[in-house]
Amino acid sequence: MADRPLSAGQTAAAILVLALVVGLAGDACHVAAGTTRYEWDGVPAIWRSAVWFPVALAGSVLAAAWLSERAGTPAVRERTRADAVAGAAVVLALYAVTALLNDTPTTVSVVLVGAVAVAVWAWWDPSPGALAVATAAAVLGPLAEIVVVAAGASSYREGVDGLAGVAPWLPCLYFAAGAVAARLWAATRGA
Amino acid sequence: MADRPLSAGQTAAAILVLALVVGLAGDACHVAAGTTRYEWDGVPAIWRSAVWFPVALAGSVLAAAWLSERAGTPAVRERTRADAVAGAAVVLALYAVTALLNDTPTTVSVVLVGAVAVAVWAWWDPSPGALAVATAAAVLGPLAEIVVVAAGASSYREGVDGLAGVAPWLPCLYFAAGAVAARLWAATRGA
Amino acid sequence: MADRPLSAGQTAAAILVLALVVGLAGDACHVAAGTTRYEWDGVPAIWRSAVWFPVALAGSVLAAAWLSERAGTPAVRERTRADAVAGAAVVLALYAVTALLNDTPTTVSVVLVGAVAVAVWAWWDPSPGALAVATAAAVLGPLAEIVVVAAGASSYREGVDGLAGVAPWLPCLYFAAGAVAARLWAATRGA
């Protein structure tokens, strides 16, 4: 499928919308299942999220997509706009699955989310560049959440907080999101 | 893979078999998990289903597949017979997953099944035609089940009946099935 | 992607590493969830597995991959090294999912794991040759485990032991693993 190319502004807007949908729907799953909780009163909410969460998440996804594009590392697979929808949907499905794992032994939850994350990378774009972005996301995303939890703005449920206050499977979820973000700019813009 | 083409009758028969396998196995999951219950005594059963269910379902799938083929909307991806097996298997896996969600918050179950359904469409054939068939299935399928439940022939478990008596994730499951049905005729017949 | 070909020894070593990672991580899930238990004291353990398990499993995977390659049945899809990673990750994810099904009705667990297994075959290589290897694995793998359980070396949890002492979904899990193993040699070696 040859997508008609978008301008840079349209591409950025489309990625923001995609990231907001995934971030808000995924976070709503975590809040509904009691996986996470927002601790500060009086912060405006969008759906189930404190307003700062979708802003930070969508900004990070856009930055990751744009910086990966600028870095120019070669892709193994060319991805279309439909693939971008599939990639975002798979990451959202994995996000929702993590909301089912509150009573699951850590070994099982980490292996499950980690295996799917590796499969997402190997399917979406098994390139060293995407691996680097995914790995960076797997480190930086949980680190940022650890700071947020330490600041008292949100918390993970007892038993799902074994990684310095955040979920042990969180790096795997960020890995999958980072792998898709790595080629999201080109896929969304169109050839 | 170039499949040897089937006749129209063979294609219809193959689609009926595929739909019966998916419908009966998926429905057996729902009955076994207590997601749904048949309420009328004395109706003959096939496996765990009242006899009218597989007949209605297989007829609907065949009608959707044949009408989509007749409508002639262009496909984005050509699908083979092996893809038809993969598509049917993925829909059946999603069907079985919904039987695991009886105690899951509605937000989580709807986001999970919805995200997988969108991914199925984007993978199988991300075309406007398949989107139209999937959307029609997502509306008409649950409407038909709402009528069946209102007539007292079957029921959804308490807590999984929030959409006028049927499950809130039911439109998402029908969406996935409709997306695959949209190109099932061509995929099953062979090039 | 054109992979640089590996030698036979390198190919075998890479397959052993892949099988060990999947086998040890998957088995750790089963032990952590209480799906399986090792019954003999004093046997050295690797992670959560008695030492004989990963040895037997990795040896079987290597044998299946090598014998399938020697048999020379034609593949429908050529698979790359990245596909091998994806295939192994999908099998591991399915392995982890089975550790979530201890309280699931047998109908649901067998349909779910069976549907995913069929999808894996239809995606990875929908050829008669891969079907034969997958079917052989679905018979021989559970048979070997039935012997191990009968010998008292390990056991499946009550309620997940309905197939002569092993899990009813076990043939489906072996089917998926066998389907991937059937083309693992060529995929790992590279074109």
Tab-separated table of N, CA and C in Angstrom, chain A residues 5-60:
chain	number	residue	atom	x	y	z
A	5	PRO	N	1.925	10.795	1.194
A	5	PRO	CA	2.742	11.346	2.286
A	5	PRO	C	2.055	12.501	2.994
A	6	LEU	N	2.227	12.582	4.320
A	6	LEU	CA	1.748	13.702	5.125
A	6	LEU	C	2.872	14.720	5.289
A	7	SER	N	2.504	15.954	5.603
A	7	SER	CA	3.507	16.955	5.966
A	7	SER	C	4.051	16.624	7.358
A	8	ALA	N	5.126	17.291	7.752
A	8	ALA	CA	5.713	17.044	9.075
A	8	ALA	C	4.714	17.372	10.180
A	9	GLY	N	3.982	18.465	9.998
A	9	GLY	CA	3.007	18.841	11.020
A	9	GLY	C	1.877	17.840	11.135
A	10	GLN	N	1.393	17.384	9.971
A	10	GLN	CA	0.330	16.360	9.991
A	10	GLN	C	0.827	15.063	10.614
A	11	THR	N	2.077	14.692	10.298
A	11	THR	CA	2.649	13.470	10.863
A	11	THR	C	2.715	13.573	12.386
A	12	ALA	N	3.215	14.719	12.877
A	12	ALA	CA	3.322	14.915	14.328
A	12	ALA	C	1.944	14.866	14.975
A	13	ALA	N	0.958	15.508	14.333
A	13	ALA	CA	-0.398	15.518	14.900
A	13	ALA	C	-0.974	14.105	14.953
A	14	ALA	N	-0.756	13.332	13.887
A	14	ALA	CA	-1.292	11.958	13.861
A	14	ALA	C	-0.647	11.099	14.945
A	15	ILE	N	0.675	11.264	15.132
A	15	ILE	CA	1.369	10.478	16.165
A	15	ILE	C	0.864	10.873	17.551
A	16	LEU	N	0.634	12.178	17.758
A	16	LEU	CA	0.115	12.621	19.064
A	16	LEU	C	-1.252	12.000	19.345
A	17	VAL	N	-2.113	11.992	18.335
A	17	VAL	CA	-3.452	11.409	18.522
A	17	VAL	C	-3.340	9.919	18.864
A	18	LEU	N	-2.502	9.213	18.084
A	18	LEU	CA	-2.315	7.777	18.328
A	18	LEU	C	-1.780	7.535	19.742
A	19	ALA	N	-0.781	8.309	20.146
A	19	ALA	CA	-0.182	8.119	21.472
A	19	ALA	C	-1.176	8.462	22.572
A	20	LEU	N	-1.996	9.487	22.354
A	20	LEU	CA	-2.994	9.863	23.367
A	20	LEU	C	-4.038	8.767	23.529
A	21	VAL	N	-4.495	8.200	22.404
A	21	VAL	CA	-5.500	7.126	22.488
A	21	VAL	C	-4.933	5.933	23.252
A	22	VAL	N	-3.717	5.512	22.872
A	22	VAL	CA	-3.109	4.352	23.536
A	22	VAL	C	-2.839	4.665	25.008
A	23	GLY	N	-2.278	5.826	25.275
A	23	GLY	CA	-1.913	6.173	26.648
A	23	GLY	C	-3.126	6.305	27.559
A	24	LEU	N	-4.162	6.993	27.084
A	24	LEU	CA	-5.349	7.192	27.919
A	24	LEU	C	-6.102	5.876	28.133
A	25	ALA	N	-6.262	5.091	27.066
A	25	ALA	CA	-7.000	3.829	27.204
A	25	ALA	C	-6.215	2.835	28.063
A	26	GLY	N	-4.901	2.770	27.855
A	26	GLY	CA	-4.087	1.852	28.654
A	26	GLY	C	-4.064	2.259	30.117
A	27	ASP	N	-3.891	3.559	30.364
A	27	ASP	CA	-3.861	4.030	31.752
A	27	ASP	C	-5.216	3.811	32.429
A	28	ALA	N	-6.304	3.993	31.681
A	28	ALA	CA	-7.637	3.737	32.246
A	28	ALA	C	-7.760	2.272	32.686
A	29	CYS	N	-7.137	1.362	31.945
A	29	CYS	CA	-7.131	-0.059	32.343
A	29	CYS	C	-6.411	-0.235	33.680
A	30	HIS	N	-5.246	0.381	33.799
A	30	HIS	CA	-4.479	0.251	35.045
A	30	HIS	C	-5.241	0.813	36.231
A	31	VAL	N	-5.889	1.966	36.050
A	31	VAL	CA	-6.638	2.576	37.154
A	31	VAL	C	-7.870	1.719	37.484
A	32	ALA	N	-8.577	1.253	36.434
A	32	ALA	CA	-9.787	0.449	36.658
A	32	ALA	C	-9.457	-0.853	37.390
A	33	ALA	N	-8.302	-1.436	37.075
A	33	ALA	CA	-7.931	-2.713	37.700
A	33	ALA	C	-7.231	-2.507	39.042
A	34	GLY	N	-6.958	-1.251	39.399
A	34	GLY	CA	-6.258	-0.994	40.651
A	34	GLY	C	-4.770	-1.260	40.575
A	35	THR	N	-4.238	-1.416	39.369
A	35	THR	CA	-2.794	-1.602	39.207
A	35	THR	C	-2.055	-0.341	39.642
A	36	THR	N	-2.596	0.818	39.247
A	36	THR	CA	-1.991	2.091	39.641
A	36	THR	C	-3.055	2.995	40.253
A	37	ARG	N	-2.588	3.995	40.984
A	37	ARG	CA	-3.492	4.955	41.600
A	37	ARG	C	-2.852	6.328	41.560
A	38	TYR	N	-3.647	7.341	41.226
A	38	TYR	CA	-3.163	8.721	41.315
A	38	TYR	C	-3.386	9.206	42.731
A	39	GLU	N	-2.368	9.857	43.322
A	39	GLU	CA	-2.391	10.165	44.748
A	39	GLU	C	-2.694	11.626	45.045
A	40	TRP	N	-2.512	12.519	44.066
A	40	TRP	CA	-2.700	13.941	44.349
A	40	TRP	C	-4.142	14.346	44.053
A	41	ASP	N	-4.813	14.932	45.025
A	41	ASP	CA	-6.163	15.450	44.788
A	41	ASP	C	-6.079	16.768	44.030
A	42	GLY	N	-7.140	17.112	43.376
A	42	GLY	CA	-7.237	18.436	42.774
A	42	GLY	C	-6.530	18.590	41.449
A	43	VAL	N	-5.905	17.512	40.958
A	43	VAL	CA	-5.301	17.578	39.628
A	43	VAL	C	-6.389	17.240	38.601
A	44	PRO	N	-6.579	18.069	37.586
A	44	PRO	CA	-7.620	17.771	36.593
A	44	PRO	C	-7.372	16.410	35.950
A	45	ALA	N	-8.445	15.724	35.623
A	45	ALA	CA	-8.321	14.388	35.048
A	45	ALA	C	-8.869	14.366	33.623
A	46	ILE	N	-8.240	13.551	32.762
A	46	ILE	CA	-8.791	13.221	31.448
A	46	ILE	C	-9.097	11.741	31.494
A	47	TRP	N	-10.370	11.384	31.330
A	47	TRP	CA	-10.825	9.999	31.517
A	47	TRP	C	-10.388	9.538	32.905
A	48	ARG	N	-9.455	8.561	33.024
A	48	ARG	CA	-9.044	8.110	34.357
A	48	ARG	C	-7.659	8.620	34.740
A	49	SER	N	-7.038	9.462	33.900
A	49	SER	CA	-5.647	9.864	34.100
A	49	SER	C	-5.550	11.295	34.616
A	50	ALA	N	-4.606	11.545	35.531
A	50	ALA	CA	-4.235	12.925	35.853
A	50	ALA	C	-3.682	13.557	34.584
A	51	VAL	N	-3.970	14.844	34.399
A	51	VAL	CA	-3.723	15.497	33.108
A	51	VAL	C	-2.259	15.434	32.674
A	52	TRP	N	-1.327	15.391	33.641
A	52	TRP	CA	0.082	15.391	33.256
A	52	TRP	C	0.504	14.076	32.584
A	53	PHE	N	-0.209	12.963	32.859
A	53	PHE	CA	0.240	11.687	32.311
A	53	PHE	C	0.160	11.633	30.781
A	54	PRO	N	-1.022	11.891	30.199
A	54	PRO	CA	-1.074	11.818	28.728
A	54	PRO	C	-0.175	12.853	28.059
A	55	VAL	N	-0.009	14.013	28.673
A	55	VAL	CA	0.868	15.035	28.090
A	55	VAL	C	2.307	14.523	28.034
A	56	ALA	N	2.775	13.985	29.176
A	56	ALA	CA	4.155	13.479	29.228
A	56	ALA	C	4.338	12.309	28.274
A	57	LEU	N	3.353	11.394	28.261
A	57	LEU	CA	3.487	10.196	27.429
A	57	LEU	C	3.480	10.537	25.948
A	58	ALA	N	2.500	11.351	25.517
A	58	ALA	CA	2.409	11.674	24.091
A	58	ALA	C	3.640	12.464	23.655
A	59	GLY	N	4.117	13.366	24.514
A	59	GLY	CA	5.326	14.109	24.181
A	59	GLY	C	6.524	13.190	24.029
A	60	SER	N	6.639	12.204	24.907
A	60	SER	CA	7.768	11.270	24.844
A	60	SER	C	7.714	10.417	23.587
